[in-house]
mmCIF file of C-alpha atoms in Angstrom:
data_model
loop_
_atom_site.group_PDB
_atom_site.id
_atom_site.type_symbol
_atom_site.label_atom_id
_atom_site.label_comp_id
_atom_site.label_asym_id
_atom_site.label_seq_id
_atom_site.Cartn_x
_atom_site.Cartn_y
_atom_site.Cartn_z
ATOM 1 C CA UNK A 1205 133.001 101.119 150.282
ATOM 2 C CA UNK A 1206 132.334 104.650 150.746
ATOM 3 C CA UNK A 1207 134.963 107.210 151.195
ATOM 4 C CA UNK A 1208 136.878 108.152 154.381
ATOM 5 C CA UNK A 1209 137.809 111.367 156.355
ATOM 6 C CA UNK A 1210 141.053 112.542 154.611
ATOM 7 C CA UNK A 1211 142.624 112.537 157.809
ATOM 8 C CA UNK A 1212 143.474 114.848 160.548
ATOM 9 C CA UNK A 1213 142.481 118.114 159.678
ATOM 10 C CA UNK A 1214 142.934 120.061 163.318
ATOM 11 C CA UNK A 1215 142.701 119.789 166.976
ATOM 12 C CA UNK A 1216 141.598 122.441 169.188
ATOM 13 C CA UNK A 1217 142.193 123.313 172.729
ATOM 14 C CA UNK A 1218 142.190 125.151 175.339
ATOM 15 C CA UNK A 1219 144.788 127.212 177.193
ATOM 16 C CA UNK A 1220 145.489 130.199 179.491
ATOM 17 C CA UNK A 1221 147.566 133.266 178.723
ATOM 18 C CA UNK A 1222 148.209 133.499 175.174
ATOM 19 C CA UNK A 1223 151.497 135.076 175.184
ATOM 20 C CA UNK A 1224 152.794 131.777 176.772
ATOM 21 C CA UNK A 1225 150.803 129.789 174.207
ATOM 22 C CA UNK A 1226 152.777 131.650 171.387
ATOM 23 C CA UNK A 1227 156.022 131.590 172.606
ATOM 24 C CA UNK A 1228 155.289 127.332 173.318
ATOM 25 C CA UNK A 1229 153.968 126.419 169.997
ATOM 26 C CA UNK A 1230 156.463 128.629 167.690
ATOM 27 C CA UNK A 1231 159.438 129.540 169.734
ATOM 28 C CA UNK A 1232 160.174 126.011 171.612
ATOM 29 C CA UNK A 1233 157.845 123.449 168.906
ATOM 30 C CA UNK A 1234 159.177 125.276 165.909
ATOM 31 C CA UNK A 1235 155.247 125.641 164.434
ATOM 32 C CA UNK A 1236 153.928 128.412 162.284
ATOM 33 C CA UNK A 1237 151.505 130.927 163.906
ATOM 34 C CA UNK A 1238 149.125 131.368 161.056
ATOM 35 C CA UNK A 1239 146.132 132.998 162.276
ATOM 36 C CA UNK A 1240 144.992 135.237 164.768
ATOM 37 C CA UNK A 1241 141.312 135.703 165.136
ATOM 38 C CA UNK A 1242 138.363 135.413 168.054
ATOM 39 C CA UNK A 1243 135.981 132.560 168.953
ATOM 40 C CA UNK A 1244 132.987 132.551 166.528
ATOM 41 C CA UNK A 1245 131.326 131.648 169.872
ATOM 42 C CA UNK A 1246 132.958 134.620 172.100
ATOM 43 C CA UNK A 1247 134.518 137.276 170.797
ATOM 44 C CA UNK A 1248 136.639 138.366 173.673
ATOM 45 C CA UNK A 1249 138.159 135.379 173.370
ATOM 46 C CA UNK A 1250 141.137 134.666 171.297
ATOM 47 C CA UNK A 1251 141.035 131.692 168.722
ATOM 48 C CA UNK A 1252 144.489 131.150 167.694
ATOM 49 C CA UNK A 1253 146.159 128.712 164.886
ATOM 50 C CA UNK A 1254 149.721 127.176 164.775
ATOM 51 C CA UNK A 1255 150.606 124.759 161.579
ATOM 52 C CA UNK A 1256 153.325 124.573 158.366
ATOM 53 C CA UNK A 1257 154.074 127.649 156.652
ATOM 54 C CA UNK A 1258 151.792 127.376 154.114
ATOM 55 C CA UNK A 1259 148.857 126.742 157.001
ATOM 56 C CA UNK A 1260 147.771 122.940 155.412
ATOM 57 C CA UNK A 1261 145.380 121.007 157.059
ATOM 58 C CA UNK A 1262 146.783 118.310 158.996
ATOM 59 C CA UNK A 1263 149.654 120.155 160.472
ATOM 60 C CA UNK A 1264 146.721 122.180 162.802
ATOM 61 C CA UNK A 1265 146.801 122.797 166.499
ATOM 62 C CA UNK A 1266 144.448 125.880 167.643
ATOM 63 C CA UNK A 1267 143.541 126.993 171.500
ATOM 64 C CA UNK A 1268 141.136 129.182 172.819
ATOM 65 C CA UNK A 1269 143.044 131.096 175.381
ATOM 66 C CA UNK A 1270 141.062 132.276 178.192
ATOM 67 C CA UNK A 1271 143.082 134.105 180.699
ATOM 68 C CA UNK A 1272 140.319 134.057 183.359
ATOM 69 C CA UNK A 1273 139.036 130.701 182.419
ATOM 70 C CA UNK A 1274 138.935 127.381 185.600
ATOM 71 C CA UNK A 1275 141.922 125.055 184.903
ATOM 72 C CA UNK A 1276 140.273 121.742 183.518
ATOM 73 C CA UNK A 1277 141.374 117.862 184.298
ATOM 74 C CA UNK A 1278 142.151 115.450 181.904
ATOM 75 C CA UNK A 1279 140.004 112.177 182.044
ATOM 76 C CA UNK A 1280 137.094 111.178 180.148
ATOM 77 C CA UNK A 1281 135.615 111.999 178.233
ATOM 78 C CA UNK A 1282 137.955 113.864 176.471
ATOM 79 C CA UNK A 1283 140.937 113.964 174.218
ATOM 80 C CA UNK A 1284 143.476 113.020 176.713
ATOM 81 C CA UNK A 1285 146.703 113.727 174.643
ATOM 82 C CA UNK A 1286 147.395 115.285 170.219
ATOM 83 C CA UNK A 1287 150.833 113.784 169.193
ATOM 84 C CA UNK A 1288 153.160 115.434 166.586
ATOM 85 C CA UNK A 1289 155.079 113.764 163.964
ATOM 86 C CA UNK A 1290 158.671 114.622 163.800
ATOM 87 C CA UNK A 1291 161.641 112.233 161.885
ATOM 88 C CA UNK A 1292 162.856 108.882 163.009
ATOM 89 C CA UNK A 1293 166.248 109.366 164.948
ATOM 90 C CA UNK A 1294 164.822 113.080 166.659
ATOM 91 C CA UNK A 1295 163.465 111.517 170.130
ATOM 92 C CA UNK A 1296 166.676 112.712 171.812
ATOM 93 C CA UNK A 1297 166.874 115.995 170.369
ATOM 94 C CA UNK A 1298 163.611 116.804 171.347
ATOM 95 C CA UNK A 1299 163.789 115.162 174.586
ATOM 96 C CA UNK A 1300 167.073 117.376 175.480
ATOM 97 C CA UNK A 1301 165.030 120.350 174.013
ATOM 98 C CA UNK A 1302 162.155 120.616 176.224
ATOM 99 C CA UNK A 1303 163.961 119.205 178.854
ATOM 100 C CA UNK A 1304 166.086 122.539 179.045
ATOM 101 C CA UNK A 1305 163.210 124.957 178.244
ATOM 102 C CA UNK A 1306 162.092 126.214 181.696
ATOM 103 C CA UNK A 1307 161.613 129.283 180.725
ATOM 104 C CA UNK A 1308 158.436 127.470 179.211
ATOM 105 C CA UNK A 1309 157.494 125.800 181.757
ATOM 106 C CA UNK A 1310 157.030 122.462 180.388
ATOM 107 C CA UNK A 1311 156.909 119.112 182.012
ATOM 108 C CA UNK A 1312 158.766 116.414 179.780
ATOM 109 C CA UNK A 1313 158.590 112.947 180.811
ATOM 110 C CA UNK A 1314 161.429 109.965 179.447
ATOM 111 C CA UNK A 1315 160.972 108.584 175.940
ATOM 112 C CA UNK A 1316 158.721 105.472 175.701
ATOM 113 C CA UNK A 1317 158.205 103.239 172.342
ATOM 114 C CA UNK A 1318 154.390 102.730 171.345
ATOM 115 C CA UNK A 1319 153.715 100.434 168.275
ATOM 116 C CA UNK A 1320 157.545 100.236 167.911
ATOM 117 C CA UNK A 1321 158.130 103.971 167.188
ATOM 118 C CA UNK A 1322 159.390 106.132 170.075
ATOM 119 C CA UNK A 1323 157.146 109.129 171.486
ATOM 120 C CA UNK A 1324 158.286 111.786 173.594
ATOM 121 C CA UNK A 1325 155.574 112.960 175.718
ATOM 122 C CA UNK A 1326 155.591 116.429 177.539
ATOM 123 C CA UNK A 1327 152.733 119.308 179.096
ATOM 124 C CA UNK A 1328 153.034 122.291 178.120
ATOM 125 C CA UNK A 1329 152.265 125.121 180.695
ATOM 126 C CA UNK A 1330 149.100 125.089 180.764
ATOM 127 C CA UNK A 1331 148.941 121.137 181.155
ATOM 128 C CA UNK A 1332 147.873 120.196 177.659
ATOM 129 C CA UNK A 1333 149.418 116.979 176.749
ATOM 130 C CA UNK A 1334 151.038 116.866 173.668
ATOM 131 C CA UNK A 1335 153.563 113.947 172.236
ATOM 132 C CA UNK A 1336 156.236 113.252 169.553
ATOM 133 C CA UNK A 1337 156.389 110.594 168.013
ATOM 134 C CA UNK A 1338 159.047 109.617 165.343
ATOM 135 C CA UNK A 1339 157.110 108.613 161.840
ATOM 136 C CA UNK A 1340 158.216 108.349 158.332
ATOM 137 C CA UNK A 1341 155.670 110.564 157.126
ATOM 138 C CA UNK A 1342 155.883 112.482 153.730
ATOM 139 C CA UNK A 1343 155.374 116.132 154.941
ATOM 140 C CA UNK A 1344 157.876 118.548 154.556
ATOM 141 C CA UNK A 1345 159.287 120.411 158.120
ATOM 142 C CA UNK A 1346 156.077 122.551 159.193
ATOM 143 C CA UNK A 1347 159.037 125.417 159.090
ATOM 144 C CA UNK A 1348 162.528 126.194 159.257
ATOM 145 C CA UNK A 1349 162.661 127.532 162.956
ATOM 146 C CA UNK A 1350 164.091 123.966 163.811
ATOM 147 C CA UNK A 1351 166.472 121.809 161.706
ATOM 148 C CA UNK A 1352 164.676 119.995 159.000
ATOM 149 C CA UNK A 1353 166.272 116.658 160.243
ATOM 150 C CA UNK A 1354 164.258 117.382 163.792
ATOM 151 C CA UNK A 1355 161.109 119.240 163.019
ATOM 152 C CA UNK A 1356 157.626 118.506 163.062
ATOM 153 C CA UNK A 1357 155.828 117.484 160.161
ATOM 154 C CA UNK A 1358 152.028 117.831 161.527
ATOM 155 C CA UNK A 1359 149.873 115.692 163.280
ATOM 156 C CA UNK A 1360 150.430 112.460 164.325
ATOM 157 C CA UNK A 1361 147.639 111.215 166.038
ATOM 158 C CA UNK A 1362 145.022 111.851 168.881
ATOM 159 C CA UNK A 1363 144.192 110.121 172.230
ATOM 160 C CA UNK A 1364 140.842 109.540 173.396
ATOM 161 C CA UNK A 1365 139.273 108.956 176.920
ATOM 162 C CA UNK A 1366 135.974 107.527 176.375
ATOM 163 C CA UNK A 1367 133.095 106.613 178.895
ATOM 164 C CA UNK A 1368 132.215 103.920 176.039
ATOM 165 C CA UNK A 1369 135.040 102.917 174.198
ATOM 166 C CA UNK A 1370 132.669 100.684 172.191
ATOM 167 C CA UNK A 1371 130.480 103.766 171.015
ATOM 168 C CA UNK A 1372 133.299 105.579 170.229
ATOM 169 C CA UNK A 1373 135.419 102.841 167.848
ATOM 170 C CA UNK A 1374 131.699 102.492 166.311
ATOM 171 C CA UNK A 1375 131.865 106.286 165.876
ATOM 172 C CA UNK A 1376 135.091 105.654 164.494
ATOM 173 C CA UNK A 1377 133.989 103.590 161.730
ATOM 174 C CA UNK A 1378 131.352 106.103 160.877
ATOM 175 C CA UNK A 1379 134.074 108.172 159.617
ATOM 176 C CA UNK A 1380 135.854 105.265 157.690
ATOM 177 C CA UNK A 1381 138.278 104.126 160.449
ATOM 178 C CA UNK A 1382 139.394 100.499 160.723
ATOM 179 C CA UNK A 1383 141.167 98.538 163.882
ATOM 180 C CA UNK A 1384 144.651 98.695 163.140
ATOM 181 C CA UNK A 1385 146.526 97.251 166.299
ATOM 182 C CA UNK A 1386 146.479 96.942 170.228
ATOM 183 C CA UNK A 1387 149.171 97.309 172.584
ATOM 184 C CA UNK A 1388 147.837 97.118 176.791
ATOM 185 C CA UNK A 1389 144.908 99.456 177.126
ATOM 186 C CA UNK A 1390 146.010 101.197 173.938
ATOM 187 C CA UNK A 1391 143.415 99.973 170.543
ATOM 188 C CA UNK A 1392 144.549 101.748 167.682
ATOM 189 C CA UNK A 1393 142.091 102.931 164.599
ATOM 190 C CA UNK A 1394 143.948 104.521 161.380
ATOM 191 C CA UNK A 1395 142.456 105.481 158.008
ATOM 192 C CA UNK A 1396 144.640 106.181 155.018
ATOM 193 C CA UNK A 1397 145.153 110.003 154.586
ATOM 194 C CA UNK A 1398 146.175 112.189 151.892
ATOM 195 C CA UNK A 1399 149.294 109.809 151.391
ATOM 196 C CA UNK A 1400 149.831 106.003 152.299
ATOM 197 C CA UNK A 1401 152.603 107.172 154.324
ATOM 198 C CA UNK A 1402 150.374 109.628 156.271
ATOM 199 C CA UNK A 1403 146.986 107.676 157.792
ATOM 200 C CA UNK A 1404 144.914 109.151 159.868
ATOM 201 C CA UNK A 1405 145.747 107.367 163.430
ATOM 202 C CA UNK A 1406 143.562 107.584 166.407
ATOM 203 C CA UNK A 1407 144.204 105.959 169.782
ATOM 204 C CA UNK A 1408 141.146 105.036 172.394
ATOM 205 C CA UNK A 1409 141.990 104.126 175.676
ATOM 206 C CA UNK A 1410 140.920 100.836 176.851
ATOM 207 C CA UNK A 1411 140.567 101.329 180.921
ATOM 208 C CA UNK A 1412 138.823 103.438 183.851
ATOM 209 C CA UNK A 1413 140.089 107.078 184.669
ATOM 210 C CA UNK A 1414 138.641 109.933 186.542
ATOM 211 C CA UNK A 1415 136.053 111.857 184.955
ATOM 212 C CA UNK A 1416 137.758 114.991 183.301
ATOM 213 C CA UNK A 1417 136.631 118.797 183.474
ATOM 214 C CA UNK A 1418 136.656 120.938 180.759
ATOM 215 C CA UNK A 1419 138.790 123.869 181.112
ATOM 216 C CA UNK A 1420 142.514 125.245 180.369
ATOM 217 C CA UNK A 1421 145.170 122.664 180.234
ATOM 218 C CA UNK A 1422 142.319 120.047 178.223
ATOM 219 C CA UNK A 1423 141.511 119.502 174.657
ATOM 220 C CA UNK A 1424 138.336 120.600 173.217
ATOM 221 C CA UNK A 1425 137.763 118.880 169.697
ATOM 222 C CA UNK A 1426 139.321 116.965 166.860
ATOM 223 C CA UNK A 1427 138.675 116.872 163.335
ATOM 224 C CA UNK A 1428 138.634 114.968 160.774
ATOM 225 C CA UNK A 1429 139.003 116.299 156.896
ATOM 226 C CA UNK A 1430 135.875 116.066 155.083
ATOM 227 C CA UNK A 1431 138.247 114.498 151.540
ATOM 228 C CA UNK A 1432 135.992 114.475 148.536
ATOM 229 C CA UNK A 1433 132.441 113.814 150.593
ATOM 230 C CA UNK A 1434 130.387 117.004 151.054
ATOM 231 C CA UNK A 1435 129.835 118.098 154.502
ATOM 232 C CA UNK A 1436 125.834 117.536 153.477
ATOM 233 C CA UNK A 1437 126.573 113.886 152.958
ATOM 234 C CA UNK A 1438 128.654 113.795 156.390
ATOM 235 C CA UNK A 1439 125.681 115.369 158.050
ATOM 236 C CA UNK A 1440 123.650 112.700 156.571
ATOM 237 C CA UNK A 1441 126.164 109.850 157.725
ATOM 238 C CA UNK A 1442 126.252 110.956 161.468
ATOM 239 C CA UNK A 1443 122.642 110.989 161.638
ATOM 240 C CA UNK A 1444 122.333 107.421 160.094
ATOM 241 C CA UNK A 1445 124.527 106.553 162.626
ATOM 242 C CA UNK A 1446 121.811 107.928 165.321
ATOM 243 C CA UNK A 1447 124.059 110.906 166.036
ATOM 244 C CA UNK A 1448 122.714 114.440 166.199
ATOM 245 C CA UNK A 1449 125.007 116.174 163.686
ATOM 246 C CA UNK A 1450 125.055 120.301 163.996
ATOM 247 C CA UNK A 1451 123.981 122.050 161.200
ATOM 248 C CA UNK A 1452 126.686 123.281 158.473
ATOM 249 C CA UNK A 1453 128.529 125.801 160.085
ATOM 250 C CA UNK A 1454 131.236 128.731 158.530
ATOM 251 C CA UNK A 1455 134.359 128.647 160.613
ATOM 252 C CA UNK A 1456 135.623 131.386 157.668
ATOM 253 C CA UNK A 1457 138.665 129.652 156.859
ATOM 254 C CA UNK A 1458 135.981 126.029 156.550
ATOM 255 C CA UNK A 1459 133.392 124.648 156.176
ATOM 256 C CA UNK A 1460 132.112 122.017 159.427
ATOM 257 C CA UNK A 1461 129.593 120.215 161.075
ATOM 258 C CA UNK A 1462 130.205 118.825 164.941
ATOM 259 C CA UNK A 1463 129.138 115.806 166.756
ATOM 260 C CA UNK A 1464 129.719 114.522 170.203
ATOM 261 C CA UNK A 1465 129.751 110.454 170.119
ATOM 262 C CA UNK A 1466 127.500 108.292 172.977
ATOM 263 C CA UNK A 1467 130.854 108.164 174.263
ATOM 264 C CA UNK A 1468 131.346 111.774 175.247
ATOM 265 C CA UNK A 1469 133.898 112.880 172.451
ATOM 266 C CA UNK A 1470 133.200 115.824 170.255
ATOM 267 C CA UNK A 1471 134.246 115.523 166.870
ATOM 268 C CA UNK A 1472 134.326 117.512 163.808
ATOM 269 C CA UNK A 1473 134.350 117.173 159.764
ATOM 270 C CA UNK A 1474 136.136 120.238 158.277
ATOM 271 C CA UNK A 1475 136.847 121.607 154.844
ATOM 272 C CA UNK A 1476 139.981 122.420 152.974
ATOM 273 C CA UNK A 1477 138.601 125.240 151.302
ATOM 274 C CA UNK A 1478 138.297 128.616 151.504
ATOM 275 C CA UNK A 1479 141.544 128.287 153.614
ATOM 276 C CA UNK A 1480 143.663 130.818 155.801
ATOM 277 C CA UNK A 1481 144.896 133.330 152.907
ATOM 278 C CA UNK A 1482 140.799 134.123 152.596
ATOM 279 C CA UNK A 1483 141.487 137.002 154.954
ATOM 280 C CA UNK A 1484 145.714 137.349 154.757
ATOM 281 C CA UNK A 1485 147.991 136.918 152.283
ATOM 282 C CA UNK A 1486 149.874 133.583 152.596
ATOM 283 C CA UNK A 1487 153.326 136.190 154.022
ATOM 284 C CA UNK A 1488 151.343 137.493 156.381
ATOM 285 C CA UNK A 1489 149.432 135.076 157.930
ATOM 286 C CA UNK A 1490 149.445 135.639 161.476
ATOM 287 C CA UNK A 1491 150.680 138.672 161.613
ATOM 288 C CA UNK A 1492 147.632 140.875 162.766
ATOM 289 C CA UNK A 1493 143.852 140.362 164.230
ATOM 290 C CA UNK A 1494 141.430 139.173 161.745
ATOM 291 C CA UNK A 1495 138.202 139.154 162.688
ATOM 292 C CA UNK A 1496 134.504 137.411 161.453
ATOM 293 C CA UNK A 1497 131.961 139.878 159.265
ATOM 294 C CA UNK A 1498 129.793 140.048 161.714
ATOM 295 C CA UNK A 1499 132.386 141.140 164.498
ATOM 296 C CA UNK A 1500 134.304 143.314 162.471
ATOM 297 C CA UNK A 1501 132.105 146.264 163.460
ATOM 298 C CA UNK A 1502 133.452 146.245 167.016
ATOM 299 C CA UNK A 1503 136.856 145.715 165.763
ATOM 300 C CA UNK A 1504 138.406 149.089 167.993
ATOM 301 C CA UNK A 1505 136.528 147.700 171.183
ATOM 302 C CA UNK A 1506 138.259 144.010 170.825
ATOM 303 C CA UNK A 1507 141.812 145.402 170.321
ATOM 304 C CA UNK A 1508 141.123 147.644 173.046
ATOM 305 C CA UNK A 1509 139.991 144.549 175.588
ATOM 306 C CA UNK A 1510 141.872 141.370 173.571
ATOM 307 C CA UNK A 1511 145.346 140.989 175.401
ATOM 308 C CA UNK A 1512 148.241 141.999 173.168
ATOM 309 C CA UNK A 1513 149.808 139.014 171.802
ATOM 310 C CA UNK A 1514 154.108 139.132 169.801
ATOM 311 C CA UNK A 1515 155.054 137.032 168.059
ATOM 312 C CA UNK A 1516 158.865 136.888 167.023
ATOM 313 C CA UNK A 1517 159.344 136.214 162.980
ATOM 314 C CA UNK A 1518 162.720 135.818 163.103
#
């Protein structure tokens, strides 16, 4: 059998003003902003990171904030929802958390159980869905902004929206995924990550919904950790598969290559290495604009134009 993705390495999305994105992800979610840079893609764009303190794959959310950007809709196919994993017995807190933060301006909706564990399910302001769900996994708290017996421990899981939900489980298995369980419209993939107690879950929704539009409020990509297998042999497993695999590209702080499934969803293998202290030392991550080489020359004209984001340390 060859070897898997080592699970969830990141999921990226998109969002609107990035002030508001900040103050979401680290002041109400408790996460770790770890790195401030620009789209590889578009520099007068933000690309902005939230994990654990020490910025491990796994624990990964990142947006691409683009103030004057069309608000999106969720439907296929995309990534319809990225769930968190925080302790068993912290539904309520969290509930009663972003139920009072309206200063946010997120929409929580009642608990619900799925597979027997209990997921609190909320949009933040700019629509993105994003869930809880209680799990026994091994991570430490991402940081101590929230009381370790509440706080998230990294990613969960993702939910995809697929125009072929067959194409996309067979994707699925590319990428060492097996069927794991099926509750209503909900099949369930996993693959063991970096610990038993920590597999790689991925949910594909079984039924018709709208066609979605890319935009703020929708999720862009998710990737998978490219484990022990080199990104070359990845490559050469997505084209097997009669994918069209990008080239090898440098994200800085990885290593990736990108394909979009014959059911519409774009995934991504990633690297552990270099990592985010390439650029910052692990204190500091965060904590001012880094840039790519070959941007770095117009470094004074970004600051100028790139909206000023704070982020509050304490």
């Amino acid at each position: 059998m060859r070897d898997p993705v080592s699970g969830l390495h990141h999921v990226s999305a998109i969002a609107g003003d990035p002030q508001a994105n900040v103050d979401c992800y680290t002041d109400v979610l408790g996460l770790r902003f770890v790195k401030r840079t620009v789209n590889f893609d578009y520099e007068f764009m933000y690309h902005l990171y939230y994990g654990s303190e020490s910025a491990d794959p796994g624990t990964l959310l990142t947006f691409f904030p683009y103030q004057r950007g069309e608000v999106g809709r969720v439907g296929q196919p995309q990534p319809s929802a990225v769930a968190l994993a925080v302790p068993e017995g912290s539904s309520e807190y969290w509930y009663d958390r972003l139920a009072a933060s309206d200063e946010f301006e997120v929409v929580v909706d009642e608990p619900v159980e799925r597979f027997g564990d209990a997921v609190v399910r909320f949009r933040d302001h700019d629509g993105v869905r994003v869930e809880l769900v209680e799990s026994d996994s091994s991570r430490p708290p991402a940081t101590d902004a929230i009381p370790a017996e509440y706080a998230v421990r990294g990613l969960d899981s993702v939910t995809l929206r697929s125009t072929s939900v067959y194409h996309t489980a067979a994707t699925l298995e590319v990428f060492g995924f097996d069927l794991a369980d099926q509750e209503g419209d909900r099949v369930r993939y996993e693959v063991s990550g970096e610990s038993e107690a920590d597999p790689a879950v991925v949910d594909i929704l079984d039924s018709e919904s709208e066609y979605g539009k890319e935009g703020i409020g929708t999720i862009h990509h998710v990737a998978f950790g490219a484990g022990d297998v080199p990104l070359s042999e990845w490559r050469d497993r997505l084209f097997d598969a009669g994918l069209e695999p990008t080239r090898i590209t440098d994200r800085r702080y990885f290593e990736s290559v990108y394909a979009r499934d014959p059911g519409g969803i774009l995934f991504e293998v990633a690297t552990t290495e270099p990592g985010f202290t390439v650029d910052e030392d692990l204190d500091e991550l965060g904590s001012s604009l880094q840039l790519p080489p070959q941007y770095e020359g117009d470094r004074e004209m970004l600051e100028s134009q790139l909206p000023e984001i704070v982020v509050d340390r304490d």
